[in-house]
Amino acid sequence: MNRSFTNKIILALLIISGAFLFYTSCSHPMNSSSYVVFGTECRITLPVSDSKKYFDILKQMEKKFSYRDENSEIAKINKNAGIAPVAVSDEVFYVISEAMRFSAETDGAFNPLLLPVIKLWGWDTGEYRVPTKEELERYLPLCDTNNIVLNENDKSVFLTKKGMGLDLGGLLKGYACDVLYEQLKKDGIKKGILNLGGNVFVFGNKEYKVAIQKPYAERGVVADNVFVKNKSVVTSGAYERGFYNNGNYYHHIIDPSTGECAKELYKSVTIVSSSSLVADVYSTAIFVKGDKLKSDFLLNYPEAEVIFN
């Protein structure tokens, strides 16, 4: 996928069965509130009356990481592409480093430098178009992950060619889920549901039933159910965002090796993992790369689960 703040498929239908009983039998009622962050609705459900602190964390994260915000650290890196390195905060340097690690780990199926091609398709504005092969050949070299320099000594980031662009939307909601979960544990909150635009993380002492949307069906039609405890569930699918041109369907999940829509090897890929960051990255990467990457993924992350629909 690798486009900024794309909604993953809304897994919702979350409060079913055990989760519903969990809500109603608890001596401390669960409270749910939502706020638009990362360009999508984020919902936090906790046994506390006020979630403002946690939404503030998300809003501060958005200010740091959104390439659309001209004052963000990512925007400054992009503005200085081909000009000069940019010193960034420890957190931003860490997330970019993780993005590059995942890029190598997935053999390029996850690529945080796809922004020039994303813009070429119009995925960032909603003004969609189908690029020509000549355009893709011209822009793809700007997405080469060999052309980013990370300097650990001064925490600087340099995009070496003008026109390059960094976009961390393909992993940011997963990272944010993990950060919130760690903060909630520090605050002594022992149960809850985080739903950041479809990146779902549930935690507590009971199992939750999470429904997975059936691809190409009406919203709310269930393809599968998973039962999870202290895990994240993230799904990627071609059907969640796309457009038609001359009778052909084009979707938003880009194959970084071609700049074109990834072949639809599966209707959707769901990852269940104790890390929402890992689930976020690999739900898209496996959609792009297929069974070989799935096998490698399960070897590297044996606690995880992959579900195809």
XYZ file of C-alpha atoms in Angstrom:
309
model
C 0.000 0.000 0.000
C 2.507 2.576 1.248
C 0.300 5.596 0.775
C -0.223 8.135 3.514
C -2.653 7.206 6.256
C -4.712 4.837 4.151
C -7.600 3.234 6.005
C -7.031 -0.433 6.444
C -10.198 -2.438 6.070
C -12.528 -1.691 8.937
C -12.511 -4.932 10.859
C -15.132 -3.605 13.176
C -18.210 -5.637 14.121
C -15.838 -5.857 17.026
C -18.290 -5.896 19.916
C -19.616 -9.380 19.405
C -19.997 -12.330 21.744
C -17.258 -12.300 24.393
C -16.424 -8.658 23.837
C -20.032 -7.681 24.455
C -20.173 -9.768 27.627
C -16.899 -8.216 28.712
C -18.425 -4.771 28.430
C -21.616 -5.563 30.282
C -20.195 -7.649 33.110
C -17.353 -5.321 34.060
C -17.694 -3.306 37.266
C -16.029 -0.377 35.489
C -17.995 0.455 32.319
C -16.100 0.857 29.073
C -16.230 4.251 27.393
C -15.666 4.753 23.689
C -14.639 7.984 21.990
C -13.383 8.856 18.542
C -11.390 11.555 16.794
C -10.133 11.989 13.251
C -6.359 11.550 13.198
C -4.113 10.381 10.330
C -6.998 11.257 8.006
C -9.229 8.536 9.427
C -11.533 7.916 12.388
C -9.623 6.611 15.381
C -11.675 5.050 18.185
C -10.412 4.300 21.677
C -12.465 2.209 24.096
C -11.252 2.089 27.710
C -12.548 1.750 31.280
C -11.793 5.440 31.904
C -14.011 8.426 31.306
C -11.516 10.566 29.377
C -9.275 9.439 26.519
C -8.021 12.938 25.659
C -4.460 12.127 26.736
C -4.261 9.280 24.237
C -5.737 11.231 21.353
C -3.231 13.998 22.136
C -0.447 11.436 21.669
C -1.873 10.541 18.266
C -2.232 14.201 17.242
C 1.358 14.968 18.215
C 2.480 11.955 16.229
C 0.569 13.193 13.189
C 2.316 16.570 13.447
C 5.679 14.844 13.357
C 5.005 12.270 10.661
C 2.491 13.641 8.131
C 4.206 14.605 4.899
C 1.162 16.808 4.196
C 1.961 19.070 7.161
C 4.613 21.463 5.888
C 5.977 21.861 9.418
C 6.402 18.145 10.052
C 9.805 16.517 10.208
C 8.897 14.292 7.248
C 7.898 17.298 5.138
C 11.236 18.954 5.931
C 13.095 15.830 4.820
C 11.127 15.784 1.566
C 11.687 19.504 0.901
C 15.423 18.965 1.236
C 15.588 15.971 -1.088
C 18.684 16.280 -3.233
C 19.788 19.327 -1.238
C 20.896 18.489 2.300
C 20.443 16.067 5.225
C 17.853 16.987 7.848
C 18.346 16.326 11.564
C 15.259 14.780 13.141
C 14.013 13.718 16.568
C 14.966 10.359 18.017
C 11.440 9.039 17.476
C 11.284 10.030 13.812
C 14.750 8.602 13.180
C 13.709 5.347 14.861
C 10.512 4.966 12.793
C 12.311 5.737 9.529
C 15.003 3.219 10.465
C 12.311 0.625 11.166
C 10.667 1.411 7.823
C 13.946 0.773 6.037
C 14.488 -2.424 8.004
C 11.060 -3.685 6.963
C 11.786 -2.705 3.362
C 14.870 -4.930 3.383
C 13.093 -7.686 5.323
C 10.222 -7.824 2.791
C 12.558 -7.688 -0.212
C 11.119 -4.307 -1.180
C 7.427 -5.252 -0.977
C 7.156 -2.536 1.669
C 8.670 0.716 0.436
C 8.369 4.014 2.361
C 9.777 5.987 -0.592
C 6.894 5.384 -3.010
C 5.467 8.885 -2.657
C 6.456 10.078 -6.171
C 4.567 7.163 -7.742
C 1.634 7.546 -5.322
C 1.302 11.164 -6.425
C 1.559 10.113 -10.054
C -1.536 7.938 -9.601
C -3.338 10.696 -7.672
C -3.816 8.537 -4.579
C -2.780 11.422 -2.326
C -5.379 13.850 -3.735
C -8.219 11.638 -4.972
C -7.751 12.943 -8.515
C -7.037 9.511 -9.942
C -5.313 8.754 -13.228
C -3.476 5.844 -14.847
C 0.195 6.729 -15.417
C 1.864 5.807 -18.668
C 4.710 3.289 -18.715
C 7.051 6.121 -19.642
C 5.986 8.099 -16.572
C 6.491 5.112 -14.297
C 9.939 4.471 -15.777
C 10.827 8.086 -15.050
C 9.501 8.170 -11.480
C 10.396 4.698 -10.175
C 14.121 5.525 -9.778
C 13.056 8.182 -7.253
C 11.665 5.358 -5.096
C 14.944 3.443 -4.884
C 15.673 2.715 -1.218
C 19.409 2.868 -1.943
C 18.993 6.640 -2.240
C 18.265 7.377 1.397
C 21.075 8.001 3.874
C 20.474 7.577 7.615
C 23.215 8.979 9.840
C 23.041 7.485 13.314
C 25.610 9.940 14.728
C 23.616 13.118 14.174
C 20.181 11.497 13.630
C 19.925 12.975 10.145
C 18.059 11.752 7.068
C 19.023 12.570 3.483
C 17.090 11.767 0.324
C 19.871 12.010 -2.220
C 17.827 12.794 -5.352
C 15.563 15.775 -5.913
C 11.940 14.734 -6.281
C 12.147 11.878 -3.787
C 9.564 11.660 -1.025
C 9.188 9.803 2.241
C 5.742 8.571 3.293
C 5.370 6.537 6.496
C 1.609 6.081 6.213
C 2.083 2.396 5.470
C 3.172 1.682 9.043
C 2.269 4.717 11.137
C -1.064 3.514 12.481
C 0.524 0.223 13.480
C 3.338 2.053 15.238
C 0.821 4.364 16.933
C -1.204 1.386 18.204
C 1.887 -0.126 19.785
C 2.895 3.197 21.375
C -0.587 3.708 22.837
C -0.669 0.168 24.180
C 2.643 0.658 25.994
C 1.446 3.973 27.428
C -1.826 2.441 28.597
C 0.063 -0.320 30.397
C 2.235 2.301 32.109
C -0.936 4.101 33.188
C -2.297 0.927 34.750
C -5.111 0.453 32.226
C -5.461 -3.284 31.779
C -8.115 -3.662 29.083
C -9.387 -1.869 26.047
C -9.782 -1.666 22.298
C -7.792 0.577 19.971
C -9.171 0.956 16.447
C -7.062 3.332 14.386
C -8.897 3.361 11.078
C -9.117 -0.426 10.994
C -5.808 -1.193 12.725
C -7.340 -2.995 15.678
C -5.526 -3.798 18.914
C -7.380 -5.511 21.769
C -5.961 -6.142 25.208
C -7.170 -7.488 28.530
C -7.774 -10.782 30.277
C -10.518 -11.996 27.918
C -10.588 -13.070 24.305
C -12.250 -10.827 21.737
C -14.056 -11.906 18.600
C -13.029 -9.739 15.652
C -14.851 -9.990 12.338
C -13.020 -9.630 9.021
C -14.834 -7.877 6.204
C -15.724 -10.025 3.185
C -13.914 -8.619 0.128
C -16.105 -6.914 -2.471
C -19.216 -7.346 -0.310
C -21.300 -4.699 1.413
C -19.734 -3.210 4.528
C -20.465 -5.442 7.501
C -20.594 -8.756 5.612
C -18.269 -11.124 7.457
C -15.720 -13.319 5.668
C -14.101 -14.754 8.773
C -13.845 -14.355 12.529
C -10.713 -14.408 14.633
C -10.499 -14.771 18.402
C -7.663 -12.773 19.878
C -6.229 -11.730 23.212
C -3.620 -8.985 23.537
C -3.150 -8.946 19.774
C -3.537 -6.669 16.788
C -5.588 -7.549 13.708
C -4.911 -5.696 10.448
C -6.265 -6.423 6.959
C -5.255 -5.162 3.519
C -7.274 -5.662 0.351
C -7.477 -4.212 -3.141
C -11.215 -3.594 -2.866
C -11.036 -1.021 -0.083
C -9.996 1.825 -2.375
C -9.861 2.073 -6.154
C -11.277 3.515 -9.351
C -12.392 2.398 -12.806
C -10.839 3.606 -16.044
C -11.957 2.317 -19.455
C -13.641 -0.626 -17.758
C -10.559 -1.633 -15.771
C -10.319 -1.519 -11.963
C -7.230 0.072 -10.413
C -6.571 -0.225 -6.686
C -4.332 1.637 -4.258
C -1.909 -1.155 -3.289
C 1.165 -0.452 -5.380
C 3.817 -3.018 -6.260
C 7.060 -1.106 -5.624
C 8.899 -3.152 -8.254
C 6.648 -1.919 -11.090
C 4.828 1.160 -9.795
C 1.595 -0.490 -10.936
C -1.275 -2.004 -8.943
C -0.165 -5.198 -7.226
C -1.536 -8.363 -8.756
C -4.523 -9.535 -6.775
C -3.131 -12.866 -5.611
C -5.662 -12.801 -2.764
C -8.812 -10.793 -2.143
C -7.465 -9.736 1.244
C -4.644 -10.504 3.666
C -5.151 -10.334 7.437
C -2.305 -10.446 9.932
C -2.798 -11.239 13.620
C 0.239 -10.281 15.697
C 1.270 -9.039 19.116
C 2.779 -6.051 17.246
C 0.406 -3.804 15.328
C 3.409 -2.345 13.508
C 4.352 -5.780 12.182
C 0.725 -6.509 11.246
C 0.418 -3.182 9.435
C 3.540 -3.711 7.333
C 3.064 -7.349 6.496
C -0.650 -7.264 5.648
C 0.331 -5.099 2.690
C 3.702 -6.684 1.926
C 2.271 -10.212 1.727
C -0.576 -8.914 -0.453
C 2.108 -7.646 -2.843
C 4.601 -10.520 -2.618
C 2.551 -13.642 -1.992
C 3.205 -17.046 -0.436
C 7.013 -16.859 -0.393
C 6.934 -13.804 1.855
C 4.225 -15.429 3.980
C 6.536 -18.383 4.666
C 9.438 -16.120 5.594
C 7.155 -14.003 7.756
C 5.901 -16.951 9.801
C 9.469 -18.149 10.319
C 10.505 -14.715 11.613
C 7.303 -14.092 13.605
C 6.088 -17.507 14.825
C 3.496 -15.958 17.170
C 1.696 -14.360 14.208
C -1.074 -15.666 11.969
C -1.890 -15.007 8.306
C -5.453 -15.290 7.002
C -6.361 -15.089 3.306
C -9.831 -14.267 1.982
